[in-house]
Coordinates of C-alpha atoms and ligand atoms in Angstrom, one line a residue:
M11 CA -30.4 -14.2 -6.1
C12 CA -31.3 -17.1 -8.3
G13 CA -30.0 -17.5 -11.6
I14 CA -32.2 -18.5 -14.6
I15 CA -31.4 -19.3 -18.3
A16 CA -33.4 -20.5 -21.4
Y17 CA -32.3 -21.5 -24.9
K18 CA -34.2 -22.2 -27.9
G19 CA -32.4 -22.8 -31.2
K20 CA -30.4 -25.3 -33.4
E21 CA -27.9 -26.4 -30.8
N22 CA -28.4 -28.8 -28.0
A23 CA -30.4 -26.7 -25.5
T24 CA -29.9 -29.2 -22.6
S25 CA -26.2 -28.8 -22.4
I26 CA -26.4 -25.0 -23.0
V27 CA -28.8 -24.6 -20.1
I28 CA -26.8 -26.9 -17.8
N29 CA -23.5 -25.2 -18.6
G30 CA -25.2 -21.8 -18.3
L31 CA -26.6 -22.8 -14.9
K32 CA -23.0 -23.7 -13.9
Y33 CA -22.0 -20.1 -14.8
L34 CA -24.9 -18.8 -12.9
E35 CA -24.4 -20.8 -9.8
Y36 CA -22.9 -17.8 -8.0
R37 CA -26.3 -16.3 -7.9
G38 CA -27.7 -19.1 -5.7
Y39 CA -26.7 -22.6 -5.1
D40 CA -29.0 -24.5 -2.7
S41 CA -30.8 -26.5 -5.5
W42 CA -31.3 -26.4 -9.3
G43 CA -33.5 -27.7 -12.0
I44 CA -34.0 -27.9 -15.8
V45 CA -36.8 -28.8 -18.1
Y46 CA -36.2 -29.6 -21.7
L47 CA -38.3 -31.0 -24.6
N48 CA -37.3 -34.3 -26.2
N49 CA -39.6 -35.9 -28.7
Q50 CA -42.5 -33.7 -27.6
K51 CA -42.0 -34.9 -24.0
A52 CA -41.0 -32.6 -21.2
R53 CA -38.1 -34.0 -19.2
L54 CA -37.9 -32.5 -15.8
L55 CA -34.7 -32.7 -13.6
K56 CA -34.4 -31.2 -10.2
K57 CA -31.7 -31.7 -7.6
V58 CA -30.7 -30.2 -4.1
G59 CA -27.1 -29.0 -4.1
K60 CA -24.8 -27.2 -6.3
I61 CA -25.2 -27.7 -10.1
G62 CA -21.3 -27.6 -10.3
E63 CA -21.2 -31.1 -8.6
F64 CA -23.6 -32.6 -11.1
Q65 CA -21.9 -35.3 -13.1
G66 CA -24.7 -36.7 -15.2
Q67 CA -24.9 -34.2 -18.0
N68 CA -23.9 -36.7 -20.6
N69 CA -26.8 -39.0 -19.8
L70 CA -29.4 -36.4 -20.6
S71 CA -31.1 -36.4 -24.1
N72 CA -30.5 -33.5 -26.6
S73 CA -33.2 -30.9 -27.2
C74 CA -33.8 -27.8 -28.9
V75 CA -35.6 -25.9 -26.2
A76 CA -34.7 -25.8 -22.4
I77 CA -35.1 -23.6 -19.3
G78 CA -33.4 -23.9 -15.9
Q79 CA -32.7 -22.2 -12.6
T80 CA -30.3 -22.3 -9.8
R81 CA -32.0 -21.4 -6.6
W82 CA -31.3 -19.3 -3.5
A83 CA -34.4 -20.1 -1.4
T84 CA -36.8 -17.4 -0.3
H85 CA -40.2 -19.1 0.0
G86 CA -40.2 -22.7 0.9
K87 CA -37.3 -24.8 2.3
V88 CA -34.6 -26.2 0.2
S89 CA -35.9 -29.4 -1.4
V90 CA -36.3 -31.0 -4.7
V91 CA -40.0 -30.2 -4.8
N92 CA -39.3 -26.5 -4.2
A93 CA -36.6 -26.3 -6.8
H94 CA -37.6 -24.8 -10.1
P95 CA -39.0 -25.3 -12.8
H96 CA -42.4 -25.3 -11.5
F97 CA -45.4 -26.5 -13.6
S98 CA -49.0 -26.3 -14.1
C99 CA -51.5 -29.2 -13.2
D100 CA -51.4 -30.5 -17.0
K101 CA -47.6 -30.2 -17.1
N102 CA -47.8 -28.3 -20.2
I103 CA -46.5 -24.9 -18.7
F104 CA -43.1 -24.7 -16.9
V105 CA -41.7 -21.7 -15.2
V106 CA -38.4 -20.6 -13.8
H107 CA -38.4 -17.4 -11.7
N108 CA -36.1 -15.0 -9.9
G109 CA -37.6 -12.6 -7.3
I110 CA -40.7 -12.9 -5.1
V111 CA -44.4 -12.9 -6.0
E112 CA -45.7 -10.8 -3.2
N113 CA -49.3 -11.5 -3.7
Y114 CA -48.9 -15.3 -4.1
E115 CA -51.0 -16.3 -1.1
V116 CA -54.1 -14.4 -2.6
L117 CA -53.5 -16.0 -6.0
K118 CA -52.9 -19.5 -4.7
A119 CA -56.2 -19.3 -2.7
E120 CA -57.9 -18.1 -5.9
L121 CA -56.4 -20.9 -7.8
I122 CA -57.0 -23.7 -5.4
K123 CA -60.7 -22.7 -5.4
K124 CA -60.7 -23.2 -9.0
G125 CA -59.4 -26.8 -8.6
H126 CA -55.6 -26.2 -9.1
H127 CA -53.3 -28.6 -7.2
F128 CA -50.2 -27.3 -5.7
V129 CA -47.1 -29.4 -4.9
S130 CA -44.5 -27.0 -3.6
Q131 CA -44.4 -24.2 -0.8
T132 CA -43.0 -21.7 -3.3
D133 CA -44.5 -18.3 -4.4
T134 CA -43.4 -19.3 -7.9
E135 CA -45.8 -22.2 -8.4
V136 CA -48.8 -19.7 -8.8
I137 CA -47.2 -18.6 -12.1
P138 CA -47.7 -21.8 -14.2
H139 CA -51.2 -22.4 -12.6
L140 CA -52.4 -18.9 -13.4
I141 CA -51.1 -19.3 -17.0
E142 CA -52.8 -22.6 -17.3
E143 CA -56.0 -21.0 -16.0
Y144 CA -55.9 -18.2 -18.6
R145 CA -54.8 -20.5 -21.3
K146 CA -58.2 -22.2 -21.2
N147 CA -59.6 -19.3 -23.2
N148 CA -56.4 -17.7 -24.6
S149 CA -53.3 -18.1 -26.6
F150 CA -50.0 -18.8 -24.8
V151 CA -49.0 -15.1 -25.3
V152 CA -52.3 -13.7 -24.0
A153 CA -52.3 -16.1 -21.0
C154 CA -48.8 -15.0 -20.1
E155 CA -49.6 -11.3 -20.5
K156 CA -52.7 -11.6 -18.3
T157 CA -50.7 -13.5 -15.7
F158 CA -47.8 -10.9 -15.7
H159 CA -50.2 -8.2 -15.1
R160 CA -51.5 -9.8 -12.1
L161 CA -48.1 -10.5 -10.4
K162 CA -47.0 -8.1 -7.6
G163 CA -43.5 -7.7 -6.5
L164 CA -40.1 -7.7 -8.4
F165 CA -39.4 -10.7 -10.7
A166 CA -37.9 -12.0 -13.8
V167 CA -39.9 -15.0 -15.3
V168 CA -39.2 -17.4 -18.2
V169 CA -42.1 -19.6 -19.3
L170 CA -42.0 -22.8 -21.6
D171 CA -45.0 -23.9 -23.4
K172 CA -44.6 -27.7 -23.9
K173 CA -47.2 -27.7 -26.7
T174 CA -45.6 -25.3 -28.9
G175 CA -42.0 -25.3 -27.6
E176 CA -42.2 -21.5 -27.3
I177 CA -40.6 -19.4 -24.7
I178 CA -41.9 -16.2 -23.0
G179 CA -39.8 -14.2 -20.6
T180 CA -40.3 -10.8 -18.8
R181 CA -38.8 -8.7 -16.1
K182 CA -39.8 -6.3 -13.4
G183 CA -37.0 -5.2 -11.2
S184 CA -35.0 -8.4 -11.5
P185 CA -32.3 -8.8 -14.2
L186 CA -33.1 -10.6 -17.5
V187 CA -31.0 -10.2 -20.6
M188 CA -31.5 -11.8 -24.1
G189 CA -28.6 -13.2 -26.1
I190 CA -28.8 -13.2 -29.8
G191 CA -26.8 -16.2 -31.1
D192 CA -26.1 -17.4 -34.7
K193 CA -28.1 -20.6 -34.1
G194 CA -30.7 -19.5 -31.5
F195 CA -31.7 -17.2 -28.7
F196 CA -30.9 -17.0 -24.9
L197 CA -32.6 -15.5 -22.0
A198 CA -30.5 -15.3 -18.8
S199 CA -30.1 -13.5 -15.4
D200 CA -26.6 -12.5 -16.5
V201 CA -24.6 -12.3 -19.8
P202 CA -21.7 -14.8 -18.7
A203 CA -24.4 -17.5 -18.7
F204 CA -24.2 -17.5 -22.5
L205 CA -21.0 -15.6 -23.3
N206 CA -19.3 -18.7 -24.6
K207 CA -22.0 -18.8 -27.3
T208 CA -22.6 -15.1 -28.2
N209 CA -21.7 -11.5 -27.0
K210 CA -24.7 -9.8 -28.7
V211 CA -27.3 -9.0 -26.3
I212 CA -30.5 -6.9 -25.8
F213 CA -30.9 -5.4 -22.4
L214 CA -34.5 -5.7 -21.4
D215 CA -36.3 -3.1 -19.6
D216 CA -38.8 -3.6 -16.9
G217 CA -42.1 -4.4 -18.5
D218 CA -40.7 -5.9 -21.7
M219 CA -42.0 -9.2 -22.7
V220 CA -39.8 -11.4 -25.0
H221 CA -41.6 -14.2 -27.1
I222 CA -39.2 -16.5 -28.6
I223 CA -41.3 -18.1 -31.4
D224 CA -38.7 -20.4 -33.2
D225 CA -35.1 -20.5 -33.9
E226 CA -35.1 -17.3 -36.1
T227 CA -38.0 -15.3 -34.7
Y228 CA -38.6 -13.3 -31.6
K229 CA -40.8 -10.5 -30.7
I230 CA -40.3 -7.9 -27.8
K231 CA -43.4 -6.1 -26.6
N232 CA -44.1 -3.6 -23.9
L233 CA -46.5 -5.2 -21.4
S234 CA -48.4 -1.9 -20.7
S235 CA -48.5 -0.2 -24.1
K236 CA -48.8 -3.5 -26.0
K237 CA -46.5 -2.0 -28.5
I238 CA -43.9 -4.2 -30.4
L239 CA -40.5 -2.8 -29.7
K240 CA -37.4 -2.7 -31.9
K241 CA -34.6 -2.9 -29.4
K242 CA -30.9 -2.2 -29.9
I243 CA -28.5 -5.1 -30.0
D244 CA -25.3 -4.4 -27.8
T245 CA -22.1 -6.0 -28.1
I246 CA -20.4 -7.0 -24.8
K247 CA -16.7 -6.5 -24.4
W248 CA -16.1 -9.1 -21.8
S249 CA -14.4 -12.1 -23.2
K250 CA -15.5 -15.6 -22.3
E251 CA -12.1 -16.4 -20.7
E252 CA -12.6 -13.6 -18.3
A253 CA -15.7 -15.3 -17.0
E254 CA -13.9 -18.7 -16.6
K255 CA -11.7 -20.0 -13.9
G256 CA -8.9 -21.0 -16.4
K257 CA -5.8 -22.2 -14.6
Y258 CA -7.1 -21.2 -11.1
P259 CA -8.7 -23.5 -8.6
H260 CA -11.3 -20.9 -7.6
F261 CA -12.8 -17.6 -8.9
M262 CA -11.7 -16.0 -5.6
I263 CA -8.0 -16.4 -6.1
K264 CA -8.3 -15.6 -9.9
E265 CA -10.1 -12.3 -9.0
I266 CA -7.6 -11.4 -6.3
K267 CA -4.8 -11.8 -9.0
E268 CA -6.8 -9.5 -11.2
I269 CA -6.6 -6.7 -8.7
P270 CA -3.7 -4.9 -10.3
E271 CA -5.4 -5.0 -13.7
A272 CA -8.8 -3.9 -12.2
I273 CA -7.1 -0.8 -10.6
K274 CA -5.6 0.2 -14.0
K275 CA -8.9 -0.4 -15.7
A276 CA -10.7 1.8 -13.3
T277 CA -8.7 4.6 -14.5
W278 CA -9.7 4.0 -18.2
Q279 CA -12.5 6.5 -18.0
D280 CA -13.9 8.4 -21.0
N281 CA -12.5 11.9 -20.1
K282 CA -15.7 13.7 -21.2
K283 CA -17.9 11.6 -18.9
L284 CA -15.4 11.9 -16.1
Q285 CA -15.4 15.7 -16.5
I286 CA -19.2 15.9 -16.4
V287 CA -19.2 14.0 -13.1
V288 CA -16.4 16.3 -11.7
N289 CA -18.3 19.3 -12.7
L290 CA -21.4 18.1 -11.0
I291 CA -19.5 17.3 -7.9
K292 CA -18.0 20.8 -7.9
K293 CA -21.4 22.3 -8.5
S294 CA -23.3 20.4 -5.8
P295 CA -23.2 21.8 -2.4
R296 CA -23.4 18.2 -0.8
L297 CA -22.6 14.6 -2.0
F298 CA -24.4 11.6 -0.5
F299 CA -23.0 8.1 -1.2
V300 CA -25.3 4.9 -1.1
A301 CA -24.5 1.3 -1.6
C302 CA -24.6 -2.2 0.2
G303 CA -22.0 -4.5 1.8
T304 CA -18.6 -4.1 0.3
A305 CA -19.6 -1.4 -2.1
G306 CA -21.0 0.4 1.0
H307 CA -17.4 0.2 2.6
A308 CA -16.1 1.8 -0.6
C309 CA -18.7 4.5 -0.3
L310 CA -17.8 5.1 3.4
A311 CA -14.2 5.6 2.2
G312 CA -15.6 8.0 -0.3
Q313 CA -17.3 10.0 2.6
Y314 CA -13.9 10.1 4.4
L315 CA -12.0 11.2 1.3
F316 CA -14.3 14.0 0.1
S317 CA -15.0 15.2 3.6
S318 CA -11.2 15.5 4.2
V319 CA -11.0 18.1 1.4
G320 CA -13.9 20.1 2.8
K321 CA -16.9 18.7 0.7
P322 CA -19.9 18.0 2.8
T323 CA -20.5 14.3 2.2
G324 CA -23.0 11.9 3.6
F325 CA -23.2 8.1 3.3
S326 CA -25.8 5.5 4.2
V327 CA -26.1 1.8 3.5
A328 CA -29.0 1.6 1.0
S329 CA -31.3 -0.2 3.3
E330 CA -31.2 2.6 5.7
F331 CA -31.2 5.4 3.1
K332 CA -34.9 6.3 3.8
N333 CA -33.9 7.6 7.2
F334 CA -31.6 10.1 5.7
F335 CA -33.9 11.0 2.7
P336 CA -35.7 13.9 4.2
T337 CA -32.3 15.7 4.8
L338 CA -31.6 15.6 1.0
D339 CA -32.5 18.2 -1.4
K340 CA -32.4 18.6 -5.3
K341 CA -29.0 20.1 -5.0
T342 CA -27.4 17.0 -3.4
L343 CA -25.6 14.7 -5.7
L344 CA -26.3 11.1 -5.2
I345 CA -23.5 8.7 -5.8
A346 CA -24.6 5.0 -5.9
V347 CA -21.8 2.3 -6.0
S348 CA -22.5 -1.4 -7.2
Q349 CA -20.7 -4.1 -8.7
S350 CA -23.7 -5.9 -10.1
G351 CA -25.8 -2.9 -10.7
E352 CA -28.8 -5.2 -9.6
T353 CA -28.8 -4.8 -5.7
I354 CA -32.5 -4.1 -4.9
D355 CA -31.8 -1.7 -1.9
T356 CA -29.3 0.4 -4.0
I357 CA -31.7 0.5 -6.9
E358 CA -34.7 1.5 -4.7
A359 CA -32.7 4.4 -3.0
V360 CA -31.8 5.7 -6.4
K361 CA -35.2 5.6 -7.6
K362 CA -36.4 7.4 -4.5
A363 CA -33.8 10.0 -4.9
K364 CA -34.7 10.5 -8.6
E365 CA -38.4 11.0 -7.8
K366 CA -37.3 13.9 -5.5
G367 CA -35.3 15.5 -8.4
L368 CA -31.8 14.5 -7.2
K369 CA -29.1 13.9 -9.9
V370 CA -27.6 10.4 -9.6
V371 CA -24.1 9.2 -10.7
S372 CA -23.6 5.6 -10.5
L373 CA -20.2 3.7 -10.4
V374 CA -21.1 0.1 -11.8
N375 CA -19.3 -2.9 -13.0
V376 CA -22.0 -4.6 -15.2
M377 CA -22.8 -3.1 -18.3
G378 CA -26.6 -2.8 -19.0
S379 CA -27.5 -3.6 -15.5
T380 CA -30.6 -1.8 -13.8
L381 CA -28.6 0.8 -12.1
T382 CA -26.8 1.9 -15.4
R383 CA -30.1 2.5 -16.9
I384 CA -31.8 4.4 -14.1
S385 CA -29.0 6.8 -13.3
D386 CA -28.4 10.2 -15.0
Y387 CA -24.7 9.5 -15.3
V388 CA -22.6 6.3 -15.1
L389 CA -19.0 5.7 -14.9
M390 CA -18.1 2.0 -15.4
L391 CA -15.7 0.2 -13.1
N392 CA -14.3 -2.0 -16.0
A393 CA -13.2 -4.7 -13.5
G394 CA -14.4 -7.5 -15.8
P395 CA -16.8 -10.3 -14.6
E396 CA -16.7 -11.0 -10.7
K397 CA -18.1 -14.4 -10.1
C398 CA -16.8 -15.3 -6.5
V399 CA -19.6 -14.4 -4.0
L400 CA -17.0 -12.5 -2.0
A401 CA -16.2 -9.1 -3.7
T402 CA -12.4 -8.6 -4.0
K403 CA -11.2 -6.8 -7.2
S404 CA -14.5 -4.8 -7.5
Y405 CA -13.8 -3.2 -4.1
L406 CA -10.4 -2.0 -5.3
S407 CA -12.0 -0.7 -8.6
Q408 CA -14.5 1.1 -6.6
L409 CA -11.9 2.7 -4.3
S410 CA -9.7 3.5 -7.2
L411 CA -12.4 5.2 -9.1
I412 CA -13.6 7.3 -6.2
L413 CA -9.8 8.3 -5.6
L414 CA -9.5 9.2 -9.5
I415 CA -12.7 11.3 -9.1
L416 CA -11.5 13.0 -6.0
F417 CA -8.1 13.9 -7.5
S418 CA -9.9 15.2 -10.7
T419 CA -12.2 17.3 -8.6
L420 CA -9.1 18.8 -7.0
G421 CA -7.7 19.5 -10.5
Q422 CA -5.0 16.8 -10.0
Y423 CA -6.3 14.1 -12.4
K424 CA -2.6 13.4 -13.5
K425 CA -1.3 12.8 -10.2
G426 CA -4.3 10.4 -9.1
D427 CA -3.8 8.6 -12.4
K428 CA -0.1 8.2 -12.0
E429 CA -0.4 7.2 -8.3
L430 CA -3.0 4.5 -9.1
K431 CA -0.9 3.0 -11.8
K432 CA 2.1 2.9 -9.5
I433 CA 0.0 1.0 -6.9
S434 CA -1.3 -1.3 -9.3
Y435 CA 2.2 -2.2 -10.0
Q436 CA 3.2 -2.5 -6.4
I437 CA 0.2 -4.8 -5.6
D438 CA 1.2 -7.0 -8.6
Q439 CA 4.7 -7.4 -7.2
L440 CA 3.2 -8.2 -3.9
L441 CA 0.9 -10.9 -5.3
E442 CA 3.9 -12.4 -7.0
N443 CA 6.1 -12.4 -3.9
K444 CA 6.2 -16.1 -2.7
S445 CA 7.3 -15.3 0.8
F446 CA 4.5 -12.9 1.3
I447 CA 2.1 -15.6 0.2
A448 CA 3.8 -18.0 2.4
K449 CA 3.4 -15.8 5.4
I450 CA -0.3 -15.3 4.7
K451 CA -0.8 -19.1 4.5
T452 CA 1.0 -19.5 7.9
L453 CA -1.4 -17.0 9.4
A454 CA -4.3 -18.6 7.8
R455 CA -3.4 -21.9 9.4
K456 CA -3.1 -20.1 12.8
L457 CA -6.4 -18.2 12.6
S458 CA -8.4 -21.0 11.0
S459 CA -9.3 -22.5 14.5
V460 CA -10.1 -19.2 16.3
R461 CA -13.7 -18.1 17.2
H462 CA -13.2 -14.4 17.4
I463 CA -11.1 -11.8 15.6
Y464 CA -11.1 -8.1 16.3
V465 CA -9.9 -5.5 13.8
I466 CA -9.0 -1.9 14.4
G467 CA -7.9 1.1 12.2
R468 CA -8.4 4.7 12.2
S469 CA -9.3 7.5 9.7
Y470 CA -9.3 6.2 6.0
N471 CA -8.5 2.7 7.4
Y472 CA -11.8 2.5 9.3
P473 CA -13.6 1.4 6.2
T474 CA -10.7 -1.1 5.7
T475 CA -11.4 -2.5 9.2
L476 CA -15.1 -3.0 8.2
E477 CA -14.2 -4.7 5.0
T478 CA -11.7 -6.9 6.7
A479 CA -14.3 -8.2 9.1
L480 CA -16.7 -8.7 6.2
K481 CA -14.3 -10.8 4.3
I482 CA -13.5 -13.0 7.2
K483 CA -17.0 -13.4 8.4
E484 CA -18.5 -14.4 5.1
G485 CA -15.6 -16.2 3.7
C486 CA -14.3 -18.1 6.8
Y487 CA -17.3 -18.2 9.2
I488 CA -15.4 -16.6 12.0
H489 CA -17.0 -13.9 14.1
T490 CA -14.9 -10.8 13.2
E491 CA -15.7 -7.3 14.5
A492 CA -14.3 -4.1 13.4
F493 CA -13.8 -0.9 15.3
A494 CA -12.3 2.5 14.9
G495 CA -9.3 2.5 17.2
G496 CA -10.6 5.4 19.3
E497 CA -13.7 3.2 20.3
L498 CA -11.7 0.6 21.9
K499 CA -11.6 2.1 25.4
H500 CA -15.5 2.8 25.2
G501 CA -16.3 -0.7 25.8
V502 CA -14.7 -3.1 23.2
I503 CA -11.5 -3.7 25.2
A504 CA -13.6 -5.8 27.6
L505 CA -13.7 -8.6 25.0
I506 CA -10.0 -9.0 24.9
E507 CA -8.6 -12.1 26.5
K508 CA -5.2 -13.9 26.5
G509 CA -4.5 -14.9 22.9
T510 CA -7.3 -13.0 21.3
P511 CA -6.3 -12.3 17.6
C512 CA -6.5 -8.6 16.8
I513 CA -5.7 -7.2 13.2
I514 CA -4.3 -3.7 13.3
H515 CA -4.4 -1.7 10.0
L516 CA -1.5 0.8 10.0
S517 CA -0.7 3.6 7.6
K518 CA 1.3 6.8 7.6
G519 CA -0.4 10.0 8.6
D520 CA -1.8 11.8 11.8
E521 CA -3.2 8.7 13.4
A522 CA -0.3 6.4 13.0
D523 CA 0.8 6.9 16.6
N524 CA -2.6 6.7 18.0
T525 CA -3.2 3.3 16.2
L526 CA 0.1 2.0 17.6
I527 CA -0.8 3.0 21.1
N528 CA -4.3 1.1 20.7
A529 CA -2.3 -1.9 19.5
M530 CA -0.3 -1.9 22.7
E531 CA -3.3 -1.3 24.9
L532 CA -4.7 -4.5 23.3
K533 CA -1.3 -6.4 23.7
S534 CA -1.0 -5.5 27.3
R535 CA -4.4 -7.3 27.9
G536 CA -3.2 -10.5 26.3
A537 CA -4.3 -9.9 22.7
Y538 CA -2.3 -11.6 19.8
I539 CA -1.4 -8.6 17.7
I540 CA -1.3 -9.0 13.8
G541 CA -0.2 -5.8 12.1
V542 CA -0.8 -4.8 8.5
G543 CA 1.2 -1.9 7.3
H544 CA 4.3 -0.7 5.6
K545 CA 6.7 -0.6 8.6
R546 CA 7.4 -3.7 10.6
Q547 CA 6.6 -3.3 14.4
K548 CA 8.8 -5.3 16.6
D549 CA 6.4 -5.5 19.4
F550 CA 3.7 -7.1 17.2
D551 CA 3.2 -10.9 17.4
F552 CA 2.8 -11.2 13.5
F553 CA 3.4 -8.6 10.8
I554 CA 2.3 -8.4 7.2
E555 CA 4.3 -5.8 5.3
V556 CA 2.6 -3.9 2.4
P557 CA 4.1 -1.3 0.2
E558 CA 4.8 2.1 1.5
V559 CA 2.1 4.5 0.1
E560 CA 0.5 7.9 1.0
E561 CA -2.1 7.5 3.7
I562 CA -5.1 7.7 1.4
F563 CA -3.8 4.9 -0.8
S564 CA -3.2 2.6 2.1
L565 CA -6.9 1.6 1.8
L566 CA -5.9 0.0 -1.4
V567 CA -2.8 -1.9 -0.3
N568 CA -4.0 -2.9 3.2
I569 CA -7.0 -4.9 2.1
V570 CA -5.2 -7.1 -0.4
P571 CA -3.5 -9.4 2.3
I572 CA -6.9 -9.8 3.9
H573 CA -8.4 -11.0 0.7
L574 CA -5.7 -13.6 0.6
L575 CA -6.1 -14.4 4.2
S576 CA -9.8 -15.0 3.9
Y577 CA -9.2 -17.2 0.8
Y578 CA -6.5 -19.3 2.7
I579 CA -8.5 -19.6 5.9
A580 CA -11.6 -20.8 3.9
L581 CA -9.3 -23.6 2.2
E582 CA -7.9 -24.6 5.7
K583 CA -11.5 -25.0 6.9
G584 CA -12.7 -26.8 3.8
I585 CA -15.2 -24.0 2.9
D586 CA -15.7 -23.4 -0.9
P587 CA -14.3 -19.8 -1.1
D588 CA -16.4 -18.9 -4.1
K589 CA -19.7 -20.1 -2.6
P590 CA -20.0 -19.7 1.1
R591 CA -23.1 -20.9 2.9
N592 CA -26.3 -18.8 2.7
L593 CA -25.1 -16.2 0.4
A594 CA -25.8 -15.1 -3.2
K595 CA -23.7 -12.8 -5.4
S596 CA -26.4 -10.2 -6.0
V597 CA -29.0 -9.4 -3.7
T598 CA -32.1 -8.8 -5.8
V599 CA -34.8 -9.3 -3.1
K600 CA -35.3 -7.3 -0.1
Ligands
LIG4 C1 -19.4 -9.0 0.0 C2 -20.2 -8.6 -1.1 C3 -21.4 -8.0 -0.8 C4 -21.7 -6.9 -2.0 C5 -23.2 -6.2 -1.7 C6 -23.4 -5.3 -2.7 O1 -18.1 -9.7 -0.4 O2 -19.9 -9.1 -2.1 O3 -21.5 -7.3 0.5 O4 -20.8 -6.0 -2.0 O5 -24.1 -7.3 -1.8 O6 -23.4 -5.8 -4.1 P1 -23.2 -4.8 -5.4 O7 -21.9 -4.3 -5.4 O8 -23.4 -5.9 -6.5 O9 -24.3 -3.8 -5.2

C-alpha cells in the first residue's frame, strides 16, 4: 500500500520520480505528491486522484533530487493536505512514507508541546517534525537515526534534506529497494518503478538506513549496530517491457494474455531446489498452507490436492493463522504463497511459525521481497511483474507450481510438467479464439447490470468458485457469492429468484453429476444458469466451453474465462480494471 520513490543523480529527478510514481500507482491511487529541488528551492506539488491522469509533467522544472509518493489513505481522509510529501515547520525536511506510525499520537502531542505546528491529519507528519526537532543539535544523519528509533509500527520512509539535497531512507516491515544507476541512485517500494533506468538493485533489510550523499556516494548502515554495511548488488531479470502495458489498453488484459507463459514459467524450477522442497514435504507428517486473497484460494486448492493423496494438510488465511497456531508443531511444514512477498499478514504468520521452529517454504513472485528473505526455502513463481490490482496470471502460476510440487512428491514430475505445458498451450489457443472472446463479451454485457451473482462448484473447483466471486466483486463491484454445491440446500437456495445469474463450474470426476443436479435445482427455482466446463449442457441458459482436462487441472482452465468476464464487465461499467476503487495491489498494513 502506497508507493514511494526517490532519485538523486545527474538525470532529471523530477521526471524520473513522476514516471516512477506512474509505475507505482497500482500500490495506491487516491492522491499523490512530489517535492524536488530547483535553484535551492523546494518545489512541492500534491494532487488528489491518480497520477496517471496528470498531464502537467512538462511544465515542471528540472532537478537533480526528488522524492514522491502515491497514496492509499490510512490515517486522514483523501485530500491535498494529507497527500505526501509531508514537511517540517521550516520546510527544510520532506518525508514520504509507506506504512503506519503506530505511536504517532504520543509523538504528535510531544511535538505540539514543543511548538511544532501540524497541518495534516496523517501519522506521517510526525516524522519531518521529529527530524526537525533532533536536527537542532545534530547532523541530518543523526537526526534521522534518532527519529527512526522512536517510530513504532511497520514502515518505509524516505527523507529529503533541502539544505544539503541529501536523501535518507529506511525500512522496517515495509518494502524499500535501492537502484544503482550509471548516473545516480534510486529508492523505491518496488523495482519496476526504476526498471527503465537500471536493473541493478540492493535489497534492503529491515533496520538498514541508506544515506545518498551525492550522485556517486551512498552509505548503508544498520540502525541498531551502527555498522556500515557492504551489501550485494543483484541484477533483476525482469525486462522493462514486461513492466509496461505495451500494445494493451490495460495491464489486466495483458496479464491475462500472459497466463500461458506464466504456467510454463512456473515449471522452470531449479531441480535441486524443487527436490529439497519435495523431500521436506515427504518427511513432514503435516503441511499447512497460509496466504491471503487470491493466493489464499491457491492455497485452499493446495489443501484439496495434497489431502486427496492422503497428506494431512491444513490451510488458513493468514489473518486467521493465530487461531490454528497452537495446533502446529515443529514437524509441520508451513507453505506460504504470495505474489508480492510483502503481504503483512502472510509475513507475520511466517515469522510466528519460524519462532516456534517450523520450517517455511514460500512460493513467491517478487524477487528479493520480504517473504523470500525470511523463509527457509523459496521457489519463485517466475510470472514476471503483475501490475493490475486484480491477481490473474499469478493465480495460475501459484496453482501450476503447487501442482508441479504435488506431482513431484508422487514421483511423477515428468507427467506434471508435461500436462502443465499442454494446458498452457490449450489456454493459449483459447485466448486466441475470437468466438470464445466474443461470447465472454456478450455475457459481460448481460451481467453488467445485475446486482447479485451466485457461483457454485464442488471439490477442486470449490476454490475456483471463491476466486470467481472475488474477481467479480473486486473488479466489477457486483455482489457475488460462492458456495460449495452441497451447501445450496442448507440455506443459500432461498436467495434464488427468477433470473438470478448463477455460474456453475463443471469438471470431470466424481462430483460432475452432483454439480449438474445442483444446477438443475437452481434452474427450477428460476435462476439463469451459466456453465463453465468442457461439455456443453443443453439445459443451461449460457455455456462457456473450456478445454477438456483431467479434473485436477480444471482449476486452471475454468478460471480463465472468469478473468476475461471480470475484465469485460469492468469495461462495460466504466470501471478502470487495473485500479478498482479502495484497493491496493499489495497489502502491507494490517
Ligand atoms: C485479488 C488480489 C488479492 C491478493 C492478496 C494477496 O485479486 O490480488 O486478494 O491476492 O492481497 O497478495 P499477495 O499474493 O501479494 O500476497
